[in-house]
Coordinates of C-alpha atoms in Angstrom, one line a residue:
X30 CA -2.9 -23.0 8.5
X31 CA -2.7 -23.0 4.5
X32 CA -0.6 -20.1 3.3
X33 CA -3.2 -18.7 1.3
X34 CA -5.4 -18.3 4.2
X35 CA -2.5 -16.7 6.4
X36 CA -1.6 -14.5 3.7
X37 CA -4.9 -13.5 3.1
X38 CA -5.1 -13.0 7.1
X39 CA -2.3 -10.5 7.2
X40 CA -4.0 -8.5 4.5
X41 CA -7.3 -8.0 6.5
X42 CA -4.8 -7.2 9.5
X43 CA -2.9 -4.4 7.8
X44 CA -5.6 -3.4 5.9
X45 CA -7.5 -2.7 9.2
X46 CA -4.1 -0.5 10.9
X47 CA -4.4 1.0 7.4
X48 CA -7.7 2.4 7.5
X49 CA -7.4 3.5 11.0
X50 CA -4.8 5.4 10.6
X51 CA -6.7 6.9 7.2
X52 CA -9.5 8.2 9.6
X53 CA -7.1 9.3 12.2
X54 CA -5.6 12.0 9.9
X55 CA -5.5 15.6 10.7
X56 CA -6.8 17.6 7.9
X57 CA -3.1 19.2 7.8
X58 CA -1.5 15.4 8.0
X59 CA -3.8 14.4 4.9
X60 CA -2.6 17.5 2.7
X61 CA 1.1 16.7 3.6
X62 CA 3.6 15.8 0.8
X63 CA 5.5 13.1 0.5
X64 CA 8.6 13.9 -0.6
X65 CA 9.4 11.3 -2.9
X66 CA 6.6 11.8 -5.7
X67 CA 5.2 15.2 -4.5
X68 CA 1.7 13.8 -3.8
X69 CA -0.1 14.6 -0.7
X70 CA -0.9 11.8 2.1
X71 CA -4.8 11.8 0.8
X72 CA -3.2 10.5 -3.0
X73 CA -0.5 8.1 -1.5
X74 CA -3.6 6.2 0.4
X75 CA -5.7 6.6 -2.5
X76 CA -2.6 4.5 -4.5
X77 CA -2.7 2.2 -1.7
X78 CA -6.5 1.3 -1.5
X79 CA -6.5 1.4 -5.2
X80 CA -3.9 -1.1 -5.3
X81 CA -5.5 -3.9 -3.9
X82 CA -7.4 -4.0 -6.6
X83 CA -5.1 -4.2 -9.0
X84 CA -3.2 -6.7 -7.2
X85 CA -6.3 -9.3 -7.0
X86 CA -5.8 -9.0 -11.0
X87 CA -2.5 -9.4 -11.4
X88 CA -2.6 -12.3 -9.4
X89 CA -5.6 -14.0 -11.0
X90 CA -2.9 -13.2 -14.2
X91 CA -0.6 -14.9 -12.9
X92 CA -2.2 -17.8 -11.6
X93 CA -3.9 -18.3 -15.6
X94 CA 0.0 -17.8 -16.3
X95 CA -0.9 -14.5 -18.7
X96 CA 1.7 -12.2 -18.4
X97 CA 1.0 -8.8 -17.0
X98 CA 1.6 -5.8 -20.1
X99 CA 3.2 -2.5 -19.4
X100 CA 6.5 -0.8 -19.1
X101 CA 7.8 1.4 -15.8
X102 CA 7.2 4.5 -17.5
X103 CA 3.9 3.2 -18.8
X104 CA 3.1 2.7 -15.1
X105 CA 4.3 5.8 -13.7
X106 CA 2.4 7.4 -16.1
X107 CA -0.6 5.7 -15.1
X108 CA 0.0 7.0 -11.6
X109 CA 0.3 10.1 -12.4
X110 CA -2.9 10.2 -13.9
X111 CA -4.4 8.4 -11.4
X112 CA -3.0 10.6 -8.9
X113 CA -4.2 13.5 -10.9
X114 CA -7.7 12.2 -10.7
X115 CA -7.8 12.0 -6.7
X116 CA -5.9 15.0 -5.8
X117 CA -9.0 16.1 -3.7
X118 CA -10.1 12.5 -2.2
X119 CA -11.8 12.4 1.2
X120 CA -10.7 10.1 4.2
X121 CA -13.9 8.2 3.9
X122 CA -13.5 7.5 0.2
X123 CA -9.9 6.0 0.8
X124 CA -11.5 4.1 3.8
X125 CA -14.4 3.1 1.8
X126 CA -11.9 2.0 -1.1
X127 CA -9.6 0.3 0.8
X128 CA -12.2 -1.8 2.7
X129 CA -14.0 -2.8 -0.4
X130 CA -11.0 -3.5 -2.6
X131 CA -9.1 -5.4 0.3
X132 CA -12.3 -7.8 0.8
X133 CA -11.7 -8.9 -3.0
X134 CA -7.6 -9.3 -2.8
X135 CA -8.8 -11.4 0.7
X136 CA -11.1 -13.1 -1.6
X137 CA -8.6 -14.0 -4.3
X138 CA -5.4 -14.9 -1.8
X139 CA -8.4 -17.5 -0.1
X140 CA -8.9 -19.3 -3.1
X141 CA -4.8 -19.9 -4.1
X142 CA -3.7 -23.7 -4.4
X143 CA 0.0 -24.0 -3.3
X144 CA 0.4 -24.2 -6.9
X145 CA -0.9 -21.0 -7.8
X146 CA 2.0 -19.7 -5.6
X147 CA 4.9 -21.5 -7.5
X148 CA 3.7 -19.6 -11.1
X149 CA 5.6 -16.3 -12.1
X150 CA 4.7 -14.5 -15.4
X151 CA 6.9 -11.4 -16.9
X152 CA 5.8 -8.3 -15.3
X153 CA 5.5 -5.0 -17.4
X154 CA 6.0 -3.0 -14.8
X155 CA 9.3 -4.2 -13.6
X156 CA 10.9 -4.2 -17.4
X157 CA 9.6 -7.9 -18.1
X158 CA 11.1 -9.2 -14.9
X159 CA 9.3 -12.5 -13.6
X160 CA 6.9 -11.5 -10.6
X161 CA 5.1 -14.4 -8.4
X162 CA 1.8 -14.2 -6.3
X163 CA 4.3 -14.2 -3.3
X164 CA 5.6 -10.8 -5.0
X165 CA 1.5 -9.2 -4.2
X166 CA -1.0 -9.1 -1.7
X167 CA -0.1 -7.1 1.1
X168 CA 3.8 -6.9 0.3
X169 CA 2.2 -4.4 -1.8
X170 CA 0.6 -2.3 0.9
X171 CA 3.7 -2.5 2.9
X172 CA 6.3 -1.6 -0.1
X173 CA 4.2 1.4 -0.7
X174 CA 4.4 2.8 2.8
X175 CA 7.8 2.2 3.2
X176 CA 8.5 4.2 -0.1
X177 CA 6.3 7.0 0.7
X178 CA 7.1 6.9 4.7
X179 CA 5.5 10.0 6.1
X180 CA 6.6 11.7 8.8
X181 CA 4.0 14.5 9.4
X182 CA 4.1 15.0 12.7
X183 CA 8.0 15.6 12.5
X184 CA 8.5 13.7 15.7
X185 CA 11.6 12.2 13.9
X186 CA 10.2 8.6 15.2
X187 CA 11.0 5.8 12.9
X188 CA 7.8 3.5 12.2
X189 CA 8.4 0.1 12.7
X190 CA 10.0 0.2 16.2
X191 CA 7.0 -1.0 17.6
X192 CA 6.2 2.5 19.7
X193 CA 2.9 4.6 20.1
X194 CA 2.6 5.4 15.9
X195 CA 0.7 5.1 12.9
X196 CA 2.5 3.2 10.1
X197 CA 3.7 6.4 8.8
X198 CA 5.4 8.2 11.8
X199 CA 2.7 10.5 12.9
X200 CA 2.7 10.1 17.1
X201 CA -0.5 8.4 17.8
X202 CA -1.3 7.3 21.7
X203 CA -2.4 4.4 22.3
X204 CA -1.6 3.4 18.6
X205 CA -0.5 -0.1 17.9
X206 CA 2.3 -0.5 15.0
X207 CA 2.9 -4.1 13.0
X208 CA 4.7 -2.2 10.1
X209 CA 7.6 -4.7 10.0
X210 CA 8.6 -3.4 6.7
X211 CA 8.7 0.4 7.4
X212 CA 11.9 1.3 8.9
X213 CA 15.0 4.1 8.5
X214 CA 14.5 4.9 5.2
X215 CA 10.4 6.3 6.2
X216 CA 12.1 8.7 8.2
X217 CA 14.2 10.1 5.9
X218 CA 11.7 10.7 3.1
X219 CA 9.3 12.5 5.2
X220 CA 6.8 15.2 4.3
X221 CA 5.8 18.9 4.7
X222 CA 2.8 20.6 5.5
X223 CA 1.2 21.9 2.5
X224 CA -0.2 25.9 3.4

C-alpha cells in the first residue's frame, strides 16, 4: 500500500473513534476543563476538528516548499481567539467539523508523491524549526489528545492501554481504543467538572 494512502487510512480511522467519542459526551464530560489550557472538552475538539483543516494547508505548503509564517506566541494567540470564538460549540458542530475537514486532509494525504514526503519547509509555529508532511495529518490529532488527555470520568484509567475507553479516559463499555499515542502523561493532566 503507498504511504499516502495508509496515512490517509489512519486519518479516516481516528477520525471516526474521534467523532464517536464527540457524540458520546455527557453534557457534564463536554463542559469539563482541561487542565492544561483551561478550555472545556467542547473547545479542545473544536481545536482538533478545526485542525485538520489547517493541516491539509500546511501540507499543500509544504509540498509547494513555501514556508509556513507565524511565531508560537502568534499561534497561541490565534488559539486563544479561536477558542474564544467556540466556547459554546455543540457536539454536532464538532462532529460536523471534524467529518468535513478530515474528508479534505484524507483528500490531500491521497494525492502525496513519495516526494512530497521528503520536503520540509521552516515552520512559524515551532520558532522557524523545519516541519515535514510526516510531521501532520493525524500525528496532529493524536499530539493534541495526548496534550489535552481528559480524564472526566476520574476513573484514573490511562488511555491507551487498550481497555473499555474513549481516547480521553472517560469509561466507555464496549468502547474500542487505538490511541497508541495517548499514554501516562493523559492521566495526569486531567480535568474537572465545570458547575
Amino acid at each position: 500500500m503507498l504511504r499516502s494512502v495508509a496515512m490517509a487510512e489512519e486519518i479516516v480511522d481516528a477520525n471516526a473513534e474521534f467523532t464517536a467519542f464527540v457524540e458520546s459526551c455527557s453534557d457534564e464530560e463536554w463542559r469539563a476543563i482541561c487542565r492544561a489550557e483551561k478550555w472545556r472538552v467542547g473547545v479542545v475538539a473544536h481545536h482538533i476538528a478545526w485542525g485538520h483543516e489547517r493541516a491539509a494547508d500546511w501540507i499543500n505548503a509544504i509540498r509547494s516548499g513555501i514556508p509556513i509564517p507565524g511565531s508560537p506566541q502568534a499561534h497561541n494567540a490565534s488559539n486563544a481567539i479561536k477558542a474564544a470564538q467556540v466556547a459554546g460549540i455543540s457536539r454536532d458542530e464538532v462532529v460536523f467539523l471534524a467529518r468535513r475537514n478530515a474528508e479534505r486532509l484524507v483528500a490531500v494525504m491521497r494525492s502525496l508523491s513519495d516526494e512530497d514526503f521528503a520536503s520540509a519547509v521552516p515552520f512559524g509555529p515551532a520558532r522557524g524549526r523545519p516541519l515535514s508532511i510526516d510531521g501532520l495529518g493525524r500525528s496532529h490529532l493524536d499530539r493534541h489528545l495526548a496534550q489535552r488527555g481528559v480524564n472526566c470520568a476520574g476513573t484514573g484509567h490511562h488511555p491507551g492501554s487498550r481497555s473499555r475507553a474513549s481516547p480521553w479516559g472517560v469509561q466507555r463499555k464496549g468502547a474500542d481504543v487505538r490511541w497508541r499515542p495517548v499514554a501516562a502523561s493523559t492521566h495526569a493532566r486531567g480535568v474537572r467538572p465545570v458547575p
